[in-house]
Amino acid sequence: MVKVIDLIRLARPTAPALPCASIMTGPGIGSEDEAGIRHEAACRSAEESIARARLGQEALEETLNDCLYHADIRANGRPLGEAESRVLESARHAIHTSDQAQLEAATSALCEHYADEIGGHFDPRVYAFASRLAPRFFSLLLSATSLPKLFVEGFHVEELQKRLVISGEVEQLTRLAEIGTVVCTPTHGSHMDSLVMAYALQLAALPPFIYGAGKNLFANKLMGFFMQNLGAYKVDRLKGEALYKRTLKNYCVATLSHGLPNLFFPGGTRSRSGAIEAELKLGLLGCGLEAYIENLKVSKPQPNVYFVPATVSYHLVLEAETLIEDFLKDEGKSRFIIEDDEFSRPERILRFITALFAMDGQIHVRFGRALDPFGNVVDQQGHSLDPNGRVVDATRYVIDEQGRPALDDARDRQYTRELGAAIVGSLRANNTILPTHITCFALMHAMAERAGERDLYRTLRSKKCDEGFAASEITARVAELLTAVRTLSNEGRLHLPAEVGDDPAEVVAQAERALSLYHVPAAVEHRGERLFVGDPTLVYYYHNRLTGYGLDPYAFLIPRARKGNRK
């Protein structure tokens, strides 16, 4: 791997200094040895476990038994690797001996194994290649022209910039990336989000971000190659043991404390219902606060960690059918990880790209105002502001009785909850509403009225909607909804882009064209003077993007908030 001059050299006060080399190259990113960051994450996890054991707060025998228990469960579905089997056998032997030194050594070895498995790799050569490839890829993906014409005429960056719309607090984001460490927290509705966000951040002239990705995504050889070499670290959702989660958390803390910008999907996984995330997984968000405290401890010149919420909005979602099906199966409890969705089927990706060729819609990425680790908004200079807009000294939030920055589990959990609530509020305020969302929202109300039920599943299965709806009726509903949505947009409670005009008939036409291009059967189809619903579950899926704003009179249609995947 290409080596560069070290820009940052940090180490915990209680740990030996780590060797420094390069983890990333790019403007604004500190360079740090990948192996060093993995080692630091492992050391922090092992030290924490051992310290808790010595204080009587945790028994290492139970910690190791928990690892063995979860490994046995995983082994029923897939064979364990040689390295994992070896460290687990050492853990089993240490438990039998009950020797404290062996228990501590086995705990350290497991933490090292987990950190090595989690740790990402960044190859500047692959990043340079991907940076050159990205505009061509997205021109291909988002071009409105035909595929043969595209190859004859070539790629046009100008066309790409029309198709990928970046809005919101972009100027603040680029400024804060120069004076602190940025954590971008976008909505997550598709595997496309990682690609779209990466390119949006590149267009904003930001350095490369690292991010966590489900280990199952690395199985795709082409995508896995780029993810493996662009800093993505692996998150194995099948590993439920506490020691693994502790190591994952400490890996994130180590990357942040060394100034590496991160991309977190705070919902934990793709939204199964299609709705904006209302409950977040707070574990990774808490890493930003811990990294901030660690930065204060070592008097880092730029200690601040900034959270920047972002929304990604599509007219169509590649995996919509699988996601809403999974949500409706007992609200997603029937499956833990989706490994066989549309993203894993080349023919579906091809059909999705073909649909994007034919439609006029745009993909919207909108950045919200930055937040500090306590949920306070941040100004252009990076200062934390109270609700009245006054500058506050954020260091006071984490000072102990001796006047030193320190961790406090109960206090920090509350801070992270407040940060999570602020992120949810920002995601809702920056939610970009498109014609498919508006039209499906109106259609779903018409279906509920026609069915006469007060149950979601009965409404979706009702035969009373088979005869379709008068197009004039749906247009009238959309007109009324457009007025309400525009009012919410003017109040800053959501975002209505310029491409959504004032003509309700055109809004319905745009949605109908989009929904009939990709989904088979067409989710919505115009025949004569009537609109027919080909797939009620897809109408419900796109409807859900607009729920939670007080516009839905039917409480049973509002999807219950879920935090990530449930086992």
Coordinates of C-alpha atoms in Angstrom, one line a residue:
M1 CA 0.0 0.0 0.0
V2 CA 1.2 3.5 -0.8
K3 CA 2.8 5.2 2.2
V4 CA 2.5 8.9 2.9
I5 CA 3.9 11.3 5.5
D6 CA 2.1 10.9 8.8
L7 CA -0.2 13.8 9.6
I8 CA -1.6 12.6 12.9
R9 CA -0.1 10.6 15.7
L10 CA -2.5 9.9 18.6
A11 CA -2.6 7.3 21.3
R12 CA -4.5 6.7 24.4
P13 CA -2.6 8.0 27.5
T14 CA -2.7 4.5 29.0
A15 CA -1.5 2.7 25.9
P16 CA 1.8 2.7 24.0
A17 CA 2.0 4.9 21.0
L18 CA 0.8 3.2 17.8
P19 CA 2.9 2.9 14.7
C20 CA 1.7 5.3 12.0
A21 CA 1.5 4.9 8.2
S22 CA -1.3 5.5 5.8
I23 CA -5.0 4.5 6.0
M24 CA -6.3 7.1 3.5
T25 CA -5.1 9.8 1.2
G26 CA -7.2 12.7 0.3
P27 CA -7.5 16.4 1.3
G28 CA -8.5 16.9 5.0
I29 CA -8.0 13.2 6.1
G30 CA -5.4 12.3 8.6
S31 CA -3.2 9.4 7.7
E32 CA -3.0 6.5 10.1
D33 CA -1.8 2.9 9.9
E34 CA -4.7 0.5 9.3
A35 CA -3.1 -2.2 11.4
G36 CA -2.6 0.4 14.1
I37 CA -6.2 1.4 14.2
R38 CA -7.3 -2.2 14.3
H39 CA -4.9 -2.9 17.1
E40 CA -6.1 0.1 19.1
A41 CA -9.7 -1.0 18.7
A42 CA -8.8 -4.5 20.0
C43 CA -6.8 -3.1 22.9
R44 CA -9.6 -0.8 24.0
S45 CA -12.1 -3.6 23.9
A46 CA -9.9 -6.1 25.8
E47 CA -8.8 -3.4 28.4
E48 CA -12.5 -2.5 28.9
S49 CA -13.5 -6.2 29.4
I50 CA -10.6 -7.0 31.7
A51 CA -11.0 -3.8 33.7
R52 CA -14.7 -4.6 34.3
A53 CA -13.8 -8.2 35.3
R54 CA -11.2 -6.9 37.8
L55 CA -13.9 -4.6 39.3
G56 CA -16.4 -7.5 39.6
Q57 CA -18.7 -5.9 37.0
E58 CA -18.1 -8.6 34.4
A59 CA -16.9 -12.2 34.5
L60 CA -14.5 -13.1 31.6
E61 CA -15.8 -16.7 31.7
E62 CA -19.3 -15.4 30.9
T63 CA -17.9 -13.0 28.2
L64 CA -16.1 -15.9 26.5
N65 CA -19.0 -18.3 26.9
D66 CA -21.2 -15.7 25.2
C67 CA -18.8 -15.7 22.2
L68 CA -18.8 -19.5 22.1
Y69 CA -22.6 -19.7 22.3
H70 CA -23.1 -17.3 19.4
A71 CA -20.4 -19.1 17.4
D72 CA -22.2 -22.4 17.8
I73 CA -25.4 -20.9 16.5
R74 CA -23.6 -19.4 13.5
A75 CA -21.8 -22.7 12.8
N76 CA -25.2 -24.4 12.2
G77 CA -25.7 -22.1 9.1
R78 CA -22.2 -21.7 7.8
P79 CA -18.8 -23.2 8.8
L80 CA -16.5 -21.1 10.9
G81 CA -13.2 -19.9 9.4
E82 CA -9.9 -21.5 10.5
A83 CA -8.8 -18.3 12.3
E84 CA -12.0 -18.0 14.3
S85 CA -12.1 -21.6 15.2
R86 CA -8.6 -21.3 16.6
V87 CA -9.2 -18.4 18.9
L88 CA -12.5 -19.9 20.0
E89 CA -10.7 -23.1 20.9
S90 CA -8.3 -21.1 23.0
A91 CA -11.2 -19.4 24.7
R92 CA -12.8 -22.8 25.5
H93 CA -9.5 -24.0 27.0
A94 CA -9.1 -20.9 29.1
I95 CA -12.6 -21.3 30.5
H96 CA -11.8 -24.9 31.5
T97 CA -8.6 -23.9 33.3
S98 CA -10.2 -20.9 35.1
D99 CA -6.8 -19.3 35.0
Q100 CA -7.2 -15.5 35.0
A101 CA -4.1 -14.9 32.9
Q102 CA -5.3 -17.3 30.2
L103 CA -8.8 -15.8 30.3
E104 CA -7.4 -12.4 29.8
A105 CA -5.2 -13.6 27.0
A106 CA -8.1 -15.4 25.3
T107 CA -10.2 -12.2 25.5
S108 CA -7.4 -10.2 24.0
A109 CA -7.0 -12.7 21.2
L110 CA -10.7 -12.7 20.4
C111 CA -10.7 -8.9 20.3
E112 CA -7.8 -8.9 17.9
H113 CA -9.6 -11.4 15.7
Y114 CA -12.8 -9.3 15.6
A115 CA -10.9 -6.1 14.9
D116 CA -9.0 -7.8 12.0
E117 CA -12.3 -9.0 10.6
I118 CA -14.0 -5.6 11.0
G119 CA -11.2 -3.4 9.8
G120 CA -11.4 -1.8 6.4
H121 CA -8.6 -1.3 3.8
F122 CA -8.1 1.9 1.8
D123 CA -6.1 1.8 -1.5
P124 CA -5.4 5.3 -2.9
R125 CA -5.0 3.8 -6.4
V126 CA -8.5 2.2 -6.3
Y127 CA -9.9 5.4 -4.9
A128 CA -8.3 7.4 -7.8
F129 CA -9.7 4.9 -10.3
A130 CA -13.2 4.9 -8.7
S131 CA -13.2 8.7 -8.7
R132 CA -12.6 8.8 -12.4
L133 CA -15.1 6.0 -13.0
A134 CA -17.9 7.4 -10.8
P135 CA -19.1 10.2 -13.2
R136 CA -19.2 7.8 -16.1
F137 CA -21.1 5.2 -14.0
F138 CA -23.7 7.7 -12.8
S139 CA -24.0 9.2 -16.3
L140 CA -24.9 5.7 -17.4
L141 CA -27.1 5.0 -14.5
L142 CA -29.0 8.3 -14.6
S143 CA -29.0 9.3 -18.3
A144 CA -32.4 9.9 -19.8
T145 CA -31.2 8.9 -23.3
S146 CA -31.2 5.4 -24.8
L147 CA -28.4 3.0 -24.1
P148 CA -27.1 2.8 -27.8
K149 CA -27.2 6.6 -28.1
L150 CA -25.3 6.9 -24.8
F151 CA -22.4 4.9 -26.2
V152 CA -22.4 6.7 -29.5
E153 CA -22.5 10.2 -28.0
G154 CA -20.5 9.5 -24.9
F155 CA -20.9 10.5 -21.2
H156 CA -21.9 14.0 -20.3
V157 CA -21.1 15.3 -16.8
E158 CA -23.6 18.2 -17.4
E159 CA -26.4 15.7 -17.8
L160 CA -25.3 13.9 -14.6
Q161 CA -25.4 17.1 -12.6
K162 CA -29.0 17.6 -13.7
R163 CA -30.0 14.1 -12.7
L164 CA -28.3 14.1 -9.3
V165 CA -29.5 17.0 -7.3
I166 CA -27.5 18.0 -4.2
S167 CA -29.0 20.6 -1.9
G168 CA -29.2 21.8 1.7
E169 CA -26.3 22.8 3.9
V170 CA -23.5 21.8 1.5
E171 CA -21.4 24.9 2.2
Q172 CA -21.5 24.3 6.0
L173 CA -20.6 20.6 5.4
T174 CA -17.4 21.4 3.4
R175 CA -16.4 24.1 6.0
L176 CA -16.8 21.8 9.0
A177 CA -14.8 19.0 7.3
E178 CA -11.8 21.4 7.4
I179 CA -12.1 22.1 11.2
G180 CA -13.3 18.8 12.7
T181 CA -14.4 15.3 12.0
V182 CA -17.6 14.9 10.1
V183 CA -20.1 12.0 10.6
C184 CA -22.7 11.9 7.8
T185 CA -25.9 10.2 8.9
P186 CA -28.2 9.6 5.8
T187 CA -31.5 7.9 5.4
H188 CA -31.3 4.3 4.2
G189 CA -33.8 3.0 1.7
S190 CA -31.7 1.1 -0.8
H191 CA -28.2 -0.4 -1.4
M192 CA -27.9 2.3 -4.0
D193 CA -27.5 4.8 -1.1
S194 CA -23.9 4.0 -0.5
L195 CA -23.0 4.7 -4.1
V196 CA -25.1 7.8 -4.3
M197 CA -23.8 9.3 -1.1
A198 CA -20.2 8.5 -2.0
Y199 CA -20.5 10.4 -5.2
A200 CA -22.5 13.3 -3.7
L201 CA -19.7 13.7 -1.1
Q202 CA -17.1 13.6 -3.9
L203 CA -19.0 16.3 -5.8
A204 CA -19.0 18.4 -2.6
A205 CA -15.1 18.2 -2.8
L206 CA -14.9 16.3 0.5
P207 CA -12.3 13.7 1.3
P208 CA -13.2 10.1 1.1
F209 CA -15.5 8.8 3.9
I210 CA -15.3 5.4 5.5
Y211 CA -18.4 3.5 6.3
G212 CA -19.7 0.2 7.7
A213 CA -21.4 -2.3 5.4
G214 CA -23.0 -5.6 6.1
K215 CA -20.6 -8.5 5.6
N216 CA -23.1 -10.2 3.2
L217 CA -22.6 -7.3 0.7
F218 CA -18.9 -8.2 0.3
A219 CA -20.1 -11.5 -1.3
N220 CA -20.7 -9.6 -4.6
K221 CA -17.2 -9.9 -6.2
L222 CA -17.3 -6.6 -8.1
M223 CA -18.9 -4.5 -5.4
G224 CA -16.9 -6.3 -2.7
F225 CA -13.7 -5.4 -4.5
F226 CA -14.5 -1.7 -4.4
M227 CA -15.9 -1.8 -0.8
Q228 CA -12.8 -3.8 0.4
N229 CA -10.4 -1.2 -1.1
L230 CA -12.3 2.0 -0.4
G231 CA -12.3 1.9 3.4
A232 CA -15.6 0.1 4.1
Y233 CA -15.4 -1.9 7.3
K234 CA -17.4 -5.1 7.7
V235 CA -20.4 -5.4 10.1
D236 CA -21.4 -9.0 10.7
R237 CA -25.0 -8.7 11.8
L238 CA -25.0 -12.5 12.6
K239 CA -22.5 -11.8 15.4
G240 CA -24.6 -11.1 18.5
E241 CA -21.9 -11.5 21.1
A242 CA -21.2 -8.5 23.3
L243 CA -17.4 -8.7 22.8
Y244 CA -17.8 -8.3 19.0
K245 CA -20.2 -5.4 19.4
R246 CA -17.7 -3.8 21.9
T247 CA -14.9 -4.2 19.4
L248 CA -17.0 -2.8 16.5
K249 CA -17.8 0.3 18.6
N250 CA -14.2 0.8 19.5
Y251 CA -13.1 0.5 15.9
C252 CA -15.5 3.3 15.1
V253 CA -14.2 5.4 18.0
A254 CA -10.6 4.8 16.9
T255 CA -11.3 6.0 13.3
L256 CA -13.1 9.1 14.5
S257 CA -10.6 10.0 17.1
H258 CA -8.0 9.9 14.3
G259 CA -9.9 12.3 12.2
L260 CA -11.4 9.9 9.6
P261 CA -14.8 11.1 8.4
N262 CA -17.5 8.4 8.7
L263 CA -20.7 7.6 7.0
F264 CA -23.2 6.0 9.4
F265 CA -26.7 4.8 8.4
P266 CA -28.3 5.5 11.8
G267 CA -31.4 3.4 11.0
G268 CA -29.1 0.4 11.1
T269 CA -30.5 -1.1 7.9
R270 CA -32.7 -0.2 4.9
S271 CA -36.1 1.1 5.8
R272 CA -38.4 -1.9 5.1
S273 CA -41.6 0.2 5.1
G274 CA -40.2 3.0 2.9
A275 CA -40.8 5.6 5.7
I276 CA -38.2 8.0 7.1
E277 CA -36.4 6.4 10.1
A278 CA -38.2 7.3 13.3
E279 CA -36.0 5.2 15.6
L280 CA -32.3 5.0 15.4
K281 CA -29.6 2.6 16.5
L282 CA -27.8 4.7 19.0
G283 CA -24.7 2.6 19.5
L284 CA -22.7 4.0 16.6
L285 CA -23.9 7.5 17.2
G286 CA -22.4 7.3 20.7
C287 CA -19.0 6.6 19.2
G288 CA -18.9 10.3 18.1
L289 CA -19.3 11.5 21.7
E290 CA -16.7 9.0 23.0
A291 CA -14.2 10.1 20.2
Y292 CA -14.8 13.7 21.2
I293 CA -14.0 13.0 24.8
E294 CA -10.9 11.1 23.8
N295 CA -9.8 14.0 21.6
L296 CA -10.2 16.4 24.6
K297 CA -8.2 14.1 26.8
V298 CA -5.2 14.3 24.4
S299 CA -5.7 18.0 23.7
K300 CA -6.2 17.4 20.0
P301 CA -6.1 20.8 18.1
Q302 CA -9.4 20.1 16.3
P303 CA -11.3 17.8 18.7
N304 CA -14.9 18.5 17.5
V305 CA -17.1 15.8 15.9
Y306 CA -20.0 17.0 13.8
F307 CA -23.0 15.0 12.7
V308 CA -24.6 15.9 9.4
P309 CA -28.0 14.4 8.7
A310 CA -28.8 13.8 5.0
T311 CA -31.7 12.4 3.0
V312 CA -31.6 10.4 -0.2
S313 CA -34.9 10.4 -2.2
Y314 CA -35.7 8.3 -5.3
H315 CA -38.8 8.2 -7.6
L316 CA -38.3 4.5 -7.7
V317 CA -36.5 2.1 -5.2
L318 CA -34.7 -0.9 -6.7
E319 CA -35.6 -3.2 -3.8
A320 CA -39.0 -1.8 -3.0
E321 CA -40.9 -5.1 -3.6
T322 CA -38.7 -7.2 -1.3
L323 CA -38.5 -4.6 1.4
I324 CA -42.2 -4.0 1.7
E325 CA -42.9 -7.7 1.6
D326 CA -40.4 -8.2 4.4
F327 CA -42.1 -5.4 6.4
L328 CA -45.5 -6.9 6.0
K329 CA -44.5 -10.4 7.1
D330 CA -45.3 -9.8 10.7
E331 CA -43.6 -6.4 10.5
G332 CA -40.3 -7.8 9.3
K333 CA -39.8 -10.3 12.1
S334 CA -39.7 -13.3 9.8
R335 CA -36.3 -12.5 8.4
F336 CA -33.2 -11.0 10.0
I337 CA -31.0 -10.2 7.0
I338 CA -32.2 -10.0 3.4
E339 CA -29.6 -11.7 1.2
D340 CA -31.8 -12.4 -1.9
D341 CA -33.3 -9.0 -2.8
E342 CA -33.3 -7.3 -6.1
F343 CA -29.7 -6.0 -5.6
S344 CA -28.5 -9.5 -5.8
R345 CA -30.2 -10.2 -9.2
P346 CA -28.4 -8.7 -12.2
E347 CA -31.6 -8.9 -14.4
R348 CA -33.5 -6.7 -11.9
I349 CA -30.7 -4.2 -11.7
L350 CA -30.7 -4.1 -15.6
R351 CA -34.4 -3.5 -15.6
F352 CA -34.1 -0.8 -13.0
I353 CA -31.4 1.0 -15.0
T354 CA -33.6 0.7 -18.1
A355 CA -36.4 2.3 -16.2
L356 CA -34.2 5.2 -15.1
F357 CA -33.1 5.7 -18.7
A358 CA -36.8 6.3 -19.7
M359 CA -37.9 8.6 -16.9
D360 CA -37.3 12.3 -16.3
G361 CA -37.0 12.1 -12.5
Q362 CA -34.0 13.0 -10.4
I363 CA -32.3 11.5 -7.4
H364 CA -32.1 14.0 -4.5
V365 CA -29.5 14.2 -1.8
R366 CA -30.2 16.9 0.7
F367 CA -27.9 17.8 3.6
G368 CA -29.3 19.1 6.9
R369 CA -27.7 21.5 9.4
A370 CA -24.8 20.0 11.4
L371 CA -25.2 18.9 15.0
D372 CA -22.7 18.4 17.8
P373 CA -22.6 15.1 19.8
F374 CA -25.2 16.4 22.2
G375 CA -27.9 17.3 19.6
N376 CA -27.2 21.1 19.5
V377 CA -27.2 22.8 16.1
V378 CA -23.8 24.1 14.9
D379 CA -23.0 27.4 13.2
Q380 CA -20.7 27.9 10.2
Q381 CA -17.7 28.3 12.4
G382 CA -18.4 25.0 14.2
H383 CA -19.7 26.5 17.4
S384 CA -22.5 24.7 19.3
L385 CA -25.7 26.8 19.8
D386 CA -28.4 26.5 22.4
P387 CA -32.1 26.6 21.4
N388 CA -31.9 30.4 21.6
G389 CA -29.0 30.6 19.1
R390 CA -26.4 31.5 21.7
V391 CA -22.9 30.0 21.5
V392 CA -22.3 27.4 24.2
D393 CA -19.0 25.7 25.4
A394 CA -19.6 22.1 24.5
T395 CA -16.7 20.9 26.6
R396 CA -18.7 21.7 29.8
Y397 CA -21.0 18.8 28.9
V398 CA -18.3 16.2 29.6
I399 CA -16.2 17.7 32.4
D400 CA -16.1 15.7 35.6
E401 CA -15.8 16.9 39.2
Q402 CA -12.0 17.4 38.8
G403 CA -12.6 19.5 35.7
R404 CA -11.3 16.9 33.3
P405 CA -13.1 15.4 30.3
A406 CA -14.4 12.0 31.2
L407 CA -16.8 9.3 30.1
D408 CA -20.0 8.7 32.1
D409 CA -22.2 5.9 30.8
A410 CA -25.6 7.1 32.1
R411 CA -24.9 10.8 31.2
D412 CA -23.6 9.9 27.7
R413 CA -26.5 7.6 26.9
Q414 CA -28.8 10.5 27.5
Y415 CA -26.7 12.8 25.4
T416 CA -26.8 10.3 22.6
R417 CA -30.6 9.9 22.9
E418 CA -30.9 13.7 22.4
L419 CA -28.6 13.5 19.4
G420 CA -30.7 10.8 17.9
A421 CA -33.9 12.8 18.4
A422 CA -32.3 15.8 16.7
I423 CA -31.2 13.7 13.8
V424 CA -34.7 12.3 13.3
G425 CA -36.1 15.8 13.3
S426 CA -33.5 16.9 10.7
L427 CA -34.2 13.9 8.5
R428 CA -37.9 14.7 8.5
A429 CA -37.4 18.4 7.8
N430 CA -35.1 17.5 4.8
N431 CA -37.2 14.7 3.5
T432 CA -37.6 15.4 -0.2
I433 CA -41.2 14.5 -1.4
L434 CA -41.5 13.4 -5.0
P435 CA -44.6 12.7 -7.3
T436 CA -44.6 9.0 -6.5
H437 CA -44.9 9.7 -2.8
I438 CA -47.7 12.3 -3.3
T439 CA -49.7 10.2 -5.7
C440 CA -49.4 6.9 -3.8
F441 CA -50.3 8.8 -0.6
A442 CA -53.5 10.0 -2.3
L443 CA -54.2 6.5 -3.8
M444 CA -53.7 4.8 -0.4
H445 CA -56.4 7.1 1.2
A446 CA -58.7 6.3 -1.7
M447 CA -58.1 2.6 -1.2
A448 CA -58.8 2.8 2.5
E449 CA -62.0 4.7 2.0
R450 CA -63.2 2.2 -0.7
A451 CA -62.3 -0.9 1.3
G452 CA -64.1 0.5 4.4
E453 CA -61.7 -1.4 6.6
R454 CA -59.6 -0.3 9.6
D455 CA -56.9 -2.9 9.1
L456 CA -53.9 -2.5 6.9
Y457 CA -53.8 -6.1 5.6
R458 CA -57.5 -6.2 4.9
T459 CA -57.2 -2.9 3.0
L460 CA -54.3 -4.2 0.9
R461 CA -56.2 -7.4 0.0
S462 CA -59.6 -5.8 -0.6
K463 CA -61.3 -6.7 -3.9
K464 CA -63.3 -3.5 -3.8
C465 CA -60.4 -1.6 -5.3
D466 CA -60.1 -3.9 -8.3
E467 CA -62.3 -1.7 -10.5
G468 CA -59.9 1.2 -10.2
F469 CA -60.4 4.9 -9.4
A470 CA -61.6 7.7 -11.6
A471 CA -58.5 9.7 -12.6
S472 CA -60.3 12.9 -11.8
E473 CA -60.9 11.7 -8.2
I474 CA -57.2 11.0 -7.7
T475 CA -56.2 14.2 -9.3
A476 CA -58.5 16.1 -7.0
R477 CA -57.0 14.3 -4.0
V478 CA -53.5 15.1 -5.2
A479 CA -54.4 18.8 -5.7
E480 CA -55.5 19.0 -2.1
L481 CA -52.5 17.1 -0.9
L482 CA -50.1 19.4 -2.9
T483 CA -51.5 22.4 -1.1
A484 CA -50.8 20.8 2.3
V485 CA -47.4 19.6 1.4
R486 CA -46.4 23.0 0.0
T487 CA -47.4 24.6 3.3
L488 CA -45.3 22.1 5.2
S489 CA -42.4 22.8 2.9
N490 CA -42.7 26.6 3.4
E491 CA -42.7 25.9 7.2
G492 CA -39.5 24.0 6.8
R493 CA -41.0 20.7 8.0
L494 CA -40.2 18.8 4.7
H495 CA -38.7 19.6 1.3
L496 CA -40.7 20.0 -1.9
P497 CA -38.3 20.3 -4.8
A498 CA -38.8 22.6 -7.8
E499 CA -39.5 19.7 -10.1
V500 CA -42.8 19.1 -8.4
G501 CA -45.0 21.7 -10.1
D502 CA -48.4 23.1 -9.2
D503 CA -50.3 21.0 -11.8
P504 CA -51.8 18.0 -10.0
A505 CA -52.6 16.2 -13.2
E506 CA -48.9 16.4 -14.2
V507 CA -47.8 15.1 -10.8
V508 CA -50.1 12.1 -11.2
A509 CA -48.8 11.6 -14.7
Q510 CA -45.2 11.7 -13.6
A511 CA -45.8 9.2 -10.8
E512 CA -47.8 6.9 -13.1
R513 CA -45.0 6.9 -15.7
A514 CA -42.4 6.1 -13.1
L515 CA -44.4 3.4 -11.4
S516 CA -45.2 1.6 -14.6
L517 CA -41.6 1.6 -16.0
Y518 CA -39.9 -0.8 -13.5
H519 CA -42.4 -2.6 -11.4
V520 CA -44.1 -5.7 -12.9
P521 CA -47.0 -5.7 -12.8
A522 CA -47.2 -1.9 -12.9
A523 CA -47.8 -0.5 -9.4
V524 CA -50.2 2.1 -10.9
E525 CA -51.6 2.0 -14.5
H526 CA -53.7 4.5 -16.4
R527 CA -56.3 2.9 -18.6
G528 CA -58.8 5.2 -20.2
E529 CA -60.2 7.6 -17.6
R530 CA -59.3 5.4 -14.6
L531 CA -56.3 4.6 -12.5
F532 CA -55.7 0.9 -11.6
V533 CA -53.6 -0.3 -8.7
G534 CA -51.5 -3.3 -9.9
D535 CA -49.7 -3.8 -6.6
P536 CA -51.3 -2.3 -3.5
T537 CA -48.2 -3.2 -1.4
L538 CA -46.0 -1.0 -3.5
V539 CA -48.5 1.9 -3.4
Y540 CA -48.3 1.5 0.4
Y541 CA -44.5 1.5 0.3
Y542 CA -44.3 4.8 -1.6
H543 CA -47.1 6.2 0.5
N544 CA -45.1 5.7 3.6
R545 CA -42.5 8.3 2.7
L546 CA -45.1 11.0 3.5
T547 CA -46.4 9.6 6.8
G548 CA -45.9 11.3 10.1
Y549 CA -46.7 14.8 9.0
G550 CA -50.3 14.9 10.3
L551 CA -51.7 14.4 6.8
D552 CA -52.9 10.8 7.2
P553 CA -56.4 10.4 8.8
Y554 CA -56.0 6.7 9.1
A555 CA -53.8 5.7 12.0
F556 CA -53.6 2.1 10.9
L557 CA -51.8 3.1 7.7
I558 CA -48.9 4.7 9.6
P559 CA -46.1 2.1 9.8
R560 CA -44.8 1.4 13.3
A561 CA -41.3 2.6 13.8
R562 CA -38.7 -0.2 13.9
K563 CA -35.1 0.0 15.0
G564 CA -33.0 -1.9 12.5
N565 CA -33.5 -5.6 11.9
R566 CA -35.0 -7.8 14.6
K567 CA -34.0 -11.3 15.1

